Amino acid sequence: MSRTALRICPLCEATCGLTLTIEGTRVTHARGDRDDVFSKGFICPKGASFGAVDADPDRLRTPLVRRDGELREATWDEAFDAVAAGIRPVVERYGPHSVGVVLGNPNVHTMAGGLYPPVLLAGLGTRSVFTASTVDQMPKHVSSGLLYGDANAIPVPDLDHTDHLILIGANPLESNGSLCTAPDFPGKLKALKARGGTLVVIDPRRTRTAKLADRHIAVRPGTDALLLAAMAQVLHDEGLVEPTPHVQGVDEVAEALREFTPEAVAEACDVEADVIRVLARELAAAPTAAVYGRIGSCTVPHGTLASWLVDVLNILTGNLDRPGGALFPQAATDRTPRPAGPGRGFALGRWHSRVSRHPEAKGELPLSALAEEIDTATEEGEPVRALLAVAANPVLSAPDGDRLDKALDSLDFMVSVDPYLNETSRHADVVLPPPPPSQSPHHDFAFNTLAVRNQVRYTRPAVPLEPGRMAETEILARLILAVTGMHGADPGAVDQMVIDQTLGKAVREPHSPVHGRDPGELAAQLTGDNGPERRLDMMLRLGPYGDGFGARPDGLGLEKLLAHPHGIDLGPLRPRLPQPLKTGSGQVELLPGPIADDLPRLRAALAERPEGLVLIGRRHLRSNNSWMHNVPALTGGSNRCTLHLHPEDAERLGVRDGDPVRVKGAGGEVTAPAEVTDAIRRGVVSLPHGWGHDRPGTRLSHASTDPGVNVNQLLDGRMLDPLSGNAVLNGVPVECAPAAEKLVPLT
Ligand code: SF4
């Protein structure tokens, strides 16, 4: 007898609503939920494979604990005993910073990952924090922090209403969007064109997205900031500036960018000056427009400057914070909006990494520095001696995985929260496996703050927790207790502590709907079957659409959300400035000091030209980082780890389609089969990331049959965007040669 259940898809940032068919406890089919208020039935091949992802036989079913050098199955109690016994002595002897925490990207795709890591970090008190953000989007956080005083205030393009969209370094036909949550992003681009709008794509590859564009600019990798600076210069030079209100520093930006003329940047970008002028004029002339930059413009040497310039263009053309432009979403679990006014601002470099002295950004150190923070002694400070890796596979996602591989083996103790025995968790002393997604509840805390339409949805587990499994929320709560000296306490104490602290703070805030009330009385009103649901209820009720614990009776709470299983639409994005601003001035600070100080580095880049080939990444519709390479339905065909190169480069190298090619970078060398295509610029080669499943000791039976190569092995971890600490993954110099030959630079 089959039944259906709703589940928000956790497999990419689009957060589509799915209708699952379930036989017994097994998900046998997934289709798009037509009644979902946000995704309206859209589904992609990954979502359609939800059942296969969920039922992967290689998923771990019990904890693993290392005994006599071997990872062996253990009970949950044994596993948490081992965690407490392994971590606490390190904290007590060497201090909290000697315990590193690595948070992987899947944390933003789970409810547990949204609720518990902040408590873990606060409880441990470590500054050795590393996340996937510094191999992805940290430049955007830093740019937003400096411009708006809030690193999480990221405007998103109003895809449903804009007249003119410029995408730079983004390929949403494959990714389905990133830092911009939009189910059916491809359909929204087609709708833009159908209503007479214009799509411009700036990308070194003629991607599927670029093929849809009215104008495709095949810019030289890594020069996005120069191109965007020149567009801003044209706006000023031609009197096309009509800035967004609540902005200071417009004239200062004009002066700072004065010398970045189209003629000055044209050769470096390999884009004609006249084309740059047209891009700027079209942007200014459009009734509404949005510039949107993503990973290709973030993971470059000037990633923060490029991210800043994306917003500068939106601001100079008056498109920030207006319908059809780029707007700040308002999620249902956002904190109670405070009145507009000056805030505390955003600070960078409050502390530094121990070895290379990288400044922290948003409380994090660069993932690129993780290996050296473990394997390098310094006179001051302790190395990282123990590590908690939560949904993280940095051996594949960080630069120089070989060095990190060795470094992890040298740790005193390591814990992985991971459903797989993979390239990273194989080093752990304890592996704590969360259940498959069908057995977990879901709410998107992070992605709703980036959604192109305000909405709220929550799905309870579609399938009951299998016997012997532990909910991911409980795993993380018990992990927090084990590493903070409270091992054995009731895991519900973690949720209760957060509730007490949050309500205690809310009643003291004059702008809160619960100002002056009794926190205990409010806590008694919370509904939900468990601690995580009570916390969700609390956030909803305190949030911008919430019932304020009775202050606004029509408002949101968990019970109301549960009564709307397909979600509640909260309307289109609306102008919000100046309320979201937390800068010291209470204004958008268009030329922050750290940005101005970094501009000479961009000026120096005007003269830079790569001498040989440069490497860029790429994304595939059926892939997301390293997560799904163990699912047969999502691998093979065009989703392969091949080296894309232009036919002219292939000819000069003497390489034919399918030939093995050696690729050498500063961090190492890999060999991948050539895929010759004129969709890529001359002088540029491309490898996808998340591959390299050939290390011993893993349990990824399908992935290891076609392991691919780890592109990050070509990096040595030294190329960073200095403001954000983000790794440079695009525009990286490499040398290529047929596999049988000695490597020589291509000139
Ligand atoms: S687009 Fe993303 S969220 Fe939607 S079905 Fe595909 S993987 Fe899931």
mmCIF file of N, CA and C in Angstrom, residues 642-741:
data_model
loop_
_atom_site.group_PDB
_atom_site.id
_atom_site.type_symbol
_atom_site.label_atom_id
_atom_site.label_comp_id
_atom_site.label_asym_id
_atom_site.label_seq_id
_atom_site.Cartn_x
_atom_site.Cartn_y
_atom_site.Cartn_z
ATOM 1 N N THR A 642 35.677 15.525 -16.768
ATOM 2 C CA THR A 642 36.536 15.677 -17.945
ATOM 3 C C THR A 642 37.139 17.076 -17.968
ATOM 4 N N LEU A 643 38.215 17.208 -18.739
ATOM 5 C CA LEU A 643 38.862 18.517 -18.896
ATOM 6 C C LEU A 643 38.349 19.159 -20.180
ATOM 7 N N HIS A 644 37.561 20.223 -20.033
ATOM 8 C CA HIS A 644 37.116 20.959 -21.214
ATOM 9 C C HIS A 644 38.274 21.827 -21.711
ATOM 10 N N LEU A 645 38.513 21.781 -23.010
ATOM 11 C CA LEU A 645 39.487 22.710 -23.593
ATOM 12 C C LEU A 645 39.089 23.040 -25.024
ATOM 13 N N HIS A 646 39.504 24.221 -25.449
ATOM 14 C CA HIS A 646 39.123 24.724 -26.763
ATOM 15 C C HIS A 646 39.856 23.936 -27.853
ATOM 16 N N PRO A 647 39.227 23.750 -29.036
ATOM 17 C CA PRO A 647 39.876 22.982 -30.099
ATOM 18 C C PRO A 647 41.258 23.522 -30.474
ATOM 19 N N GLU A 648 41.439 24.839 -30.470
ATOM 20 C CA GLU A 648 42.762 25.367 -30.855
ATOM 21 C C GLU A 648 43.817 25.028 -29.807
ATOM 22 N N ASP A 649 43.429 25.078 -28.536
ATOM 23 C CA ASP A 649 44.376 24.688 -27.485
ATOM 24 C C ASP A 649 44.671 23.194 -27.580
ATOM 25 N N ALA A 650 43.623 22.421 -27.876
ATOM 26 C CA ALA A 650 43.824 20.975 -28.005
ATOM 27 C C ALA A 650 44.803 20.680 -29.140
ATOM 28 N N GLU A 651 44.650 21.396 -30.226
ATOM 29 C CA GLU A 651 45.528 21.144 -31.374
ATOM 30 C C GLU A 651 46.972 21.509 -31.026
ATOM 31 N N ARG A 652 47.157 22.643 -30.359
ATOM 32 C CA ARG A 652 48.517 23.060 -30.007
ATOM 33 C C ARG A 652 49.170 22.068 -29.048
ATOM 34 N N LEU A 653 48.335 21.473 -28.194
ATOM 35 C CA LEU A 653 48.870 20.492 -27.238
ATOM 36 C C LEU A 653 49.028 19.109 -27.868
ATOM 37 N N GLY A 654 48.386 18.904 -29.021
ATOM 38 C CA GLY A 654 48.397 17.569 -29.614
ATOM 39 C C GLY A 654 47.474 16.611 -28.880
ATOM 40 N N VAL A 655 46.333 17.119 -28.449
ATOM 41 C CA VAL A 655 45.386 16.323 -27.672
ATOM 42 C C VAL A 655 44.102 16.150 -28.469
ATOM 43 N N ARG A 656 43.577 14.935 -28.481
ATOM 44 C CA ARG A 656 42.282 14.701 -29.121
ATOM 45 C C ARG A 656 41.241 14.372 -28.061
ATOM 46 N N ASP A 657 39.999 14.491 -28.483
ATOM 47 C CA ASP A 657 38.889 14.211 -27.561
ATOM 48 C C ASP A 657 39.075 12.838 -26.917
ATOM 49 N N GLY A 658 38.983 12.776 -25.611
ATOM 50 C CA GLY A 658 39.109 11.501 -24.893
ATOM 51 C C GLY A 658 40.523 11.177 -24.461
ATOM 52 N N ASP A 659 41.526 11.884 -25.009
ATOM 53 C CA ASP A 659 42.906 11.605 -24.592
ATOM 54 C C ASP A 659 43.114 12.002 -23.132
ATOM 55 N N PRO A 660 43.913 11.258 -22.408
ATOM 56 C CA PRO A 660 44.248 11.699 -21.041
ATOM 57 C C PRO A 660 45.184 12.906 -21.088
ATOM 58 N N VAL A 661 44.887 13.895 -20.262
ATOM 59 C CA VAL A 661 45.696 15.118 -20.215
ATOM 60 C C VAL A 661 46.196 15.313 -18.793
ATOM 61 N N ARG A 662 47.484 15.578 -18.665
ATOM 62 C CA ARG A 662 48.044 15.921 -17.358
ATOM 63 C C ARG A 662 47.854 17.410 -17.129
ATOM 64 N N VAL A 663 47.330 17.741 -15.994
ATOM 65 C CA VAL A 663 47.125 19.147 -15.632
ATOM 66 C C VAL A 663 47.936 19.394 -14.374
ATOM 67 N N LYS A 664 48.774 20.432 -14.415
ATOM 68 C CA LYS A 664 49.639 20.693 -13.269
ATOM 69 C C LYS A 664 49.397 22.104 -12.759
ATOM 70 N N GLY A 665 49.215 22.218 -11.473
ATOM 71 C CA GLY A 665 49.082 23.528 -10.840
ATOM 72 C C GLY A 665 50.074 23.645 -9.704
ATOM 73 N N ALA A 666 49.984 24.735 -8.945
ATOM 74 C CA ALA A 666 50.954 24.969 -7.872
ATOM 75 C C ALA A 666 50.888 23.891 -6.792
ATOM 76 N N GLY A 667 49.723 23.251 -6.626
ATOM 77 C CA GLY A 667 49.561 22.299 -5.529
ATOM 78 C C GLY A 667 49.746 20.852 -5.934
ATOM 79 N N GLY A 668 49.800 20.565 -7.210
ATOM 80 C CA GLY A 668 49.938 19.175 -7.624
ATOM 81 C C GLY A 668 49.503 18.966 -9.057
ATOM 82 N N GLU A 669 49.228 17.723 -9.359
ATOM 83 C CA GLU A 669 49.006 17.332 -10.745
ATOM 84 C C GLU A 669 47.896 16.287 -10.787
ATOM 85 N N VAL A 670 47.048 16.359 -11.796
ATOM 86 C CA VAL A 670 46.023 15.333 -11.992
ATOM 87 C C VAL A 670 45.974 14.992 -13.481
ATOM 88 N N THR A 671 45.381 13.864 -13.790
ATOM 89 C CA THR A 671 45.209 13.468 -15.189
ATOM 90 C C THR A 671 43.728 13.208 -15.437
ATOM 91 N N ALA A 672 43.196 13.892 -16.448
ATOM 92 C CA ALA A 672 41.764 13.761 -16.746
ATOM 93 C C ALA A 672 41.581 13.634 -18.253
ATOM 94 N N PRO A 673 40.509 12.963 -18.689
ATOM 95 C CA PRO A 673 40.270 12.844 -20.123
ATOM 96 C C PRO A 673 39.854 14.184 -20.735
ATOM 97 N N ALA A 674 40.334 14.450 -21.940
ATOM 98 C CA ALA A 674 40.013 15.707 -22.619
ATOM 99 C C ALA A 674 38.607 15.658 -23.188
ATOM 100 N N GLU A 675 37.911 16.769 -23.082
ATOM 101 C CA GLU A 675 36.641 16.950 -23.782
ATOM 102 C C GLU A 675 36.790 18.252 -24.571
ATOM 103 N N VAL A 676 37.006 18.105 -25.854
ATOM 104 C CA VAL A 676 37.311 19.272 -26.683
ATOM 105 C C VAL A 676 36.003 19.948 -27.073
ATOM 106 N N THR A 677 35.914 21.252 -26.786
ATOM 107 C CA THR A 677 34.663 21.965 -27.043
ATOM 108 C C THR A 677 34.935 23.439 -27.321
ATOM 109 N N ASP A 678 34.261 23.973 -28.308
ATOM 110 C CA ASP A 678 34.453 25.405 -28.570
ATOM 111 C C ASP A 678 33.548 26.257 -27.686
ATOM 112 N N ALA A 679 32.879 25.630 -26.704
ATOM 113 C CA ALA A 679 32.065 26.399 -25.762
ATOM 114 C C ALA A 679 32.932 27.109 -24.723
ATOM 115 N N ILE A 680 34.213 26.789 -24.714
ATOM 116 C CA ILE A 680 35.094 27.428 -23.730
ATOM 117 C C ILE A 680 36.053 28.368 -24.461
ATOM 118 N N ARG A 681 36.435 29.443 -23.793
ATOM 119 C CA ARG A 681 37.377 30.407 -24.375
ATOM 120 C C ARG A 681 38.708 29.740 -24.687
ATOM 121 N N ARG A 682 39.384 30.250 -25.693
ATOM 122 C CA ARG A 682 40.776 29.842 -25.905
ATOM 123 C C ARG A 682 41.572 30.223 -24.661
ATOM 124 N N GLY A 683 42.531 29.390 -24.306
ATOM 125 C CA GLY A 683 43.389 29.716 -23.159
ATOM 126 C C GLY A 683 42.788 29.356 -21.814
ATOM 127 N N VAL A 684 41.610 28.736 -21.838
ATOM 128 C CA VAL A 684 40.940 28.380 -20.581
ATOM 129 C C VAL A 684 40.606 26.895 -20.608
ATOM 130 N N VAL A 685 40.838 26.213 -19.494
ATOM 131 C CA VAL A 685 40.407 24.816 -19.364
ATOM 132 C C VAL A 685 39.509 24.720 -18.138
ATOM 133 N N SER A 686 38.688 23.688 -18.104
ATOM 134 C CA SER A 686 37.705 23.577 -17.015
ATOM 135 C C SER A 686 37.626 22.148 -16.494
ATOM 136 N N LEU A 687 37.638 22.041 -15.170
ATOM 137 C CA LEU A 687 37.376 20.762 -14.485
ATOM 138 C C LEU A 687 36.282 20.998 -13.450
ATOM 139 N N PRO A 688 35.359 20.063 -13.281
ATOM 140 C CA PRO A 688 34.365 20.203 -12.201
ATOM 141 C C PRO A 688 34.998 19.840 -10.856
ATOM 142 N N HIS A 689 34.371 20.260 -9.752
ATOM 143 C CA HIS A 689 34.923 19.944 -8.440
ATOM 144 C C HIS A 689 34.081 18.859 -7.754
ATOM 145 N N GLY A 690 34.591 18.385 -6.631
ATOM 146 C CA GLY A 690 33.858 17.380 -5.848
ATOM 147 C C GLY A 690 34.186 15.956 -6.244
ATOM 148 N N TRP A 691 35.109 15.783 -7.195
ATOM 149 C CA TRP A 691 35.493 14.447 -7.640
ATOM 150 C C TRP A 691 36.818 14.035 -6.980
ATOM 151 N N GLY A 692 37.243 12.815 -7.264
ATOM 152 C CA GLY A 692 38.483 12.297 -6.690
ATOM 153 C C GLY A 692 38.196 11.250 -5.631
ATOM 154 N N HIS A 693 37.277 10.326 -5.975
ATOM 155 C CA HIS A 693 36.821 9.332 -4.989
ATOM 156 C C HIS A 693 37.661 8.055 -5.068
ATOM 157 N N ASP A 694 38.978 8.215 -5.079
ATOM 158 C CA ASP A 694 39.827 7.030 -5.256
ATOM 159 C C ASP A 694 40.716 6.781 -4.050
ATOM 160 N N ARG A 695 40.379 7.370 -2.912
ATOM 161 C CA ARG A 695 41.238 7.150 -1.739
ATOM 162 C C ARG A 695 40.792 5.874 -1.018
ATOM 163 N N PRO A 696 41.756 5.137 -0.456
ATOM 164 C CA PRO A 696 41.387 3.901 0.250
ATOM 165 C C PRO A 696 40.634 4.215 1.534
ATOM 166 N N GLY A 697 39.898 3.235 2.016
ATOM 167 C CA GLY A 697 39.247 3.384 3.320
ATOM 168 C C GLY A 697 37.904 4.071 3.264
ATOM 169 N N THR A 698 37.413 4.396 2.060
ATOM 170 C CA THR A 698 36.088 4.991 1.950
ATOM 171 C C THR A 698 35.067 3.882 1.673
ATOM 172 N N ARG A 699 33.796 4.237 1.817
ATOM 173 C CA ARG A 699 32.739 3.289 1.481
ATOM 174 C C ARG A 699 31.768 3.999 0.544
ATOM 175 N N LEU A 700 32.214 4.189 -0.693
ATOM 176 C CA LEU A 700 31.424 4.868 -1.727
ATOM 177 C C LEU A 700 31.520 3.985 -2.967
ATOM 178 N N SER A 701 30.752 2.905 -2.949
ATOM 179 C CA SER A 701 31.010 1.838 -3.916
ATOM 180 C C SER A 701 30.772 2.275 -5.357
ATOM 181 N N HIS A 702 29.749 3.093 -5.603
ATOM 182 C CA HIS A 702 29.544 3.524 -6.990
ATOM 183 C C HIS A 702 30.528 4.637 -7.356
ATOM 184 N N ALA A 703 30.689 5.618 -6.488
ATOM 185 C CA ALA A 703 31.582 6.737 -6.808
ATOM 186 C C ALA A 703 32.991 6.246 -7.114
ATOM 187 N N SER A 704 33.422 5.217 -6.419
ATOM 188 C CA SER A 704 34.799 4.765 -6.623
ATOM 189 C C SER A 704 34.981 4.022 -7.947
ATOM 190 N N THR A 705 33.882 3.665 -8.617
ATOM 191 C CA THR A 705 34.029 3.012 -9.922
ATOM 192 C C THR A 705 34.377 4.016 -11.017
ATOM 193 N N ASP A 706 34.042 5.260 -10.817
ATOM 194 C CA ASP A 706 34.394 6.313 -11.780
ATOM 195 C C ASP A 706 34.787 7.537 -10.954
ATOM 196 N N PRO A 707 35.970 7.465 -10.321
ATOM 197 C CA PRO A 707 36.277 8.427 -9.244
ATOM 198 C C PRO A 707 36.515 9.854 -9.716
ATOM 199 N N GLY A 708 36.952 10.043 -10.948
ATOM 200 C CA GLY A 708 37.338 11.381 -11.370
ATOM 201 C C GLY A 708 38.570 11.855 -10.607
ATOM 202 N N VAL A 709 38.892 13.123 -10.779
ATOM 203 C CA VAL A 709 40.086 13.660 -10.103
ATOM 204 C C VAL A 709 39.691 14.865 -9.268
ATOM 205 N N ASN A 710 40.482 15.102 -8.239
ATOM 206 C CA ASN A 710 40.211 16.214 -7.321
ATOM 207 C C ASN A 710 40.864 17.479 -7.863
ATOM 208 N N VAL A 711 40.042 18.357 -8.423
ATOM 209 C CA VAL A 711 40.581 19.576 -9.035
ATOM 210 C C VAL A 711 41.308 20.433 -8.004
ATOM 211 N N ASN A 712 40.886 20.350 -6.749
ATOM 212 C CA ASN A 712 41.512 21.194 -5.722
ATOM 213 C C ASN A 712 42.939 20.771 -5.403
ATOM 214 N N GLN A 713 43.332 19.583 -5.924
ATOM 215 C CA GLN A 713 44.720 19.177 -5.743
ATOM 216 C C GLN A 713 45.661 20.041 -6.569
ATOM 217 N N LEU A 714 45.116 20.771 -7.526
ATOM 218 C CA LEU A 714 45.959 21.660 -8.341
ATOM 219 C C LEU A 714 46.310 22.942 -7.590
ATOM 220 N N LEU A 715 45.680 23.165 -6.442
ATOM 221 C CA LEU A 715 45.875 24.402 -5.680
ATOM 222 C C LEU A 715 46.767 24.130 -4.479
ATOM 223 N N ASP A 716 47.553 25.123 -4.109
ATOM 224 C CA ASP A 716 48.389 24.928 -2.917
ATOM 225 C C ASP A 716 47.870 25.701 -1.715
ATOM 226 N N GLY A 717 46.720 26.343 -1.863
ATOM 227 C CA GLY A 717 46.111 27.035 -0.732
ATOM 228 C C GLY A 717 46.639 28.437 -0.516
ATOM 229 N N ARG A 718 47.560 28.887 -1.354
ATOM 230 C CA ARG A 718 48.138 30.214 -1.103
ATOM 231 C C ARG A 718 47.432 31.328 -1.868
ATOM 232 N N MET A 719 46.667 30.970 -2.890
ATOM 233 C CA MET A 719 45.947 32.001 -3.648
ATOM 234 C C MET A 719 44.598 32.264 -2.975
ATOM 235 N N LEU A 720 44.462 33.448 -2.405
ATOM 236 C CA LEU A 720 43.243 33.824 -1.689
ATOM 237 C C LEU A 720 42.835 35.235 -2.084
ATOM 238 N N ASP A 721 41.559 35.516 -1.964
ATOM 239 C CA ASP A 721 41.091 36.898 -1.970
ATOM 240 C C ASP A 721 41.400 37.442 -0.573
ATOM 241 N N PRO A 722 42.290 38.429 -0.439
ATOM 242 C CA PRO A 722 42.775 38.769 0.902
ATOM 243 C C PRO A 722 41.710 39.314 1.839
ATOM 244 N N LEU A 723 40.701 39.986 1.333
ATOM 245 C CA LEU A 723 39.686 40.551 2.222
ATOM 246 C C LEU A 723 38.810 39.472 2.850
ATOM 247 N N SER A 724 38.451 38.481 2.071
ATOM 248 C CA SER A 724 37.497 37.474 2.545
ATOM 249 C C SER A 724 38.151 36.158 2.935
ATOM 250 N N GLY A 725 39.399 35.935 2.521
ATOM 251 C CA GLY A 725 40.036 34.640 2.750
ATOM 252 C C GLY A 725 39.501 33.554 1.840
ATOM 253 N N ASN A 726 38.731 33.959 0.840
ATOM 254 C CA ASN A 726 38.148 32.951 -0.065
ATOM 255 C C ASN A 726 39.227 32.398 -0.990
ATOM 256 N N ALA A 727 39.201 31.082 -1.181
ATOM 257 C CA ALA A 727 40.167 30.460 -2.086
ATOM 258 C C ALA A 727 39.922 30.927 -3.516
ATOM 259 N N VAL A 728 41.017 31.091 -4.252
ATOM 260 C CA VAL A 728 40.901 31.378 -5.685
ATOM 261 C C VAL A 728 40.781 30.042 -6.408
ATOM 262 N N LEU A 729 39.642 29.832 -7.027
ATOM 263 C CA LEU A 729 39.368 28.567 -7.720
ATOM 264 C C LEU A 729 39.181 28.775 -9.208
ATOM 265 N N ASN A 730 39.069 30.008 -9.631
ATOM 266 C CA ASN A 730 38.872 30.306 -11.047
ATOM 267 C C ASN A 730 39.962 31.257 -11.530
ATOM 268 N N GLY A 731 40.417 31.019 -12.770
ATOM 269 C CA GLY A 731 41.513 31.825 -13.302
ATOM 270 C C GLY A 731 42.853 31.384 -12.732
ATOM 271 N N VAL A 732 42.943 30.118 -12.356
ATOM 272 C CA VAL A 732 44.167 29.589 -11.745
ATOM 273 C C VAL A 732 45.136 29.146 -12.857
ATOM 274 N N PRO A 733 46.392 29.621 -12.842
ATOM 275 C CA PRO A 733 47.345 29.196 -13.881
ATOM 276 C C PRO A 733 47.643 27.694 -13.786
ATOM 277 N N VAL A 734 47.581 27.026 -14.915
ATOM 278 C CA VAL A 734 47.935 25.600 -14.956
ATOM 279 C C VAL A 734 48.741 25.326 -16.225
ATOM 280 N N GLU A 735 49.408 24.191 -16.211
ATOM 281 C CA GLU A 735 50.094 23.699 -17.406
ATOM 282 C C GLU A 735 49.439 22.386 -17.796
ATOM 283 N N CYS A 736 49.344 22.161 -19.087
ATOM 284 C CA CYS A 736 48.705 20.931 -19.570
ATOM 285 C C CYS A 736 49.590 20.252 -20.600
ATOM 286 N N ALA A 737 49.475 18.952 -20.667
ATOM 287 C CA ALA A 737 50.205 18.192 -21.682
ATOM 288 C C ALA A 737 49.533 16.841 -21.855
ATOM 289 N N PRO A 738 49.698 16.243 -23.016
ATOM 290 C CA PRO A 738 49.216 14.864 -23.156
ATOM 291 C C PRO A 738 49.839 14.006 -22.056
ATOM 292 N N ALA A 739 49.101 13.046 -21.556
ATOM 293 C CA ALA A 739 49.536 12.331 -20.349
ATOM 294 C C ALA A 739 50.905 11.703 -20.492
ATOM 295 N N ALA A 740 51.284 11.338 -21.696
ATOM 296 C CA ALA A 740 52.557 10.656 -21.861
ATOM 297 C C ALA A 740 53.728 11.624 -21.914
ATOM 298 N N GLU A 741 53.472 12.927 -22.026
ATOM 299 C CA GLU A 741 54.570 13.866 -22.250
ATOM 300 C C GLU A 741 54.922 14.682 -21.029
#
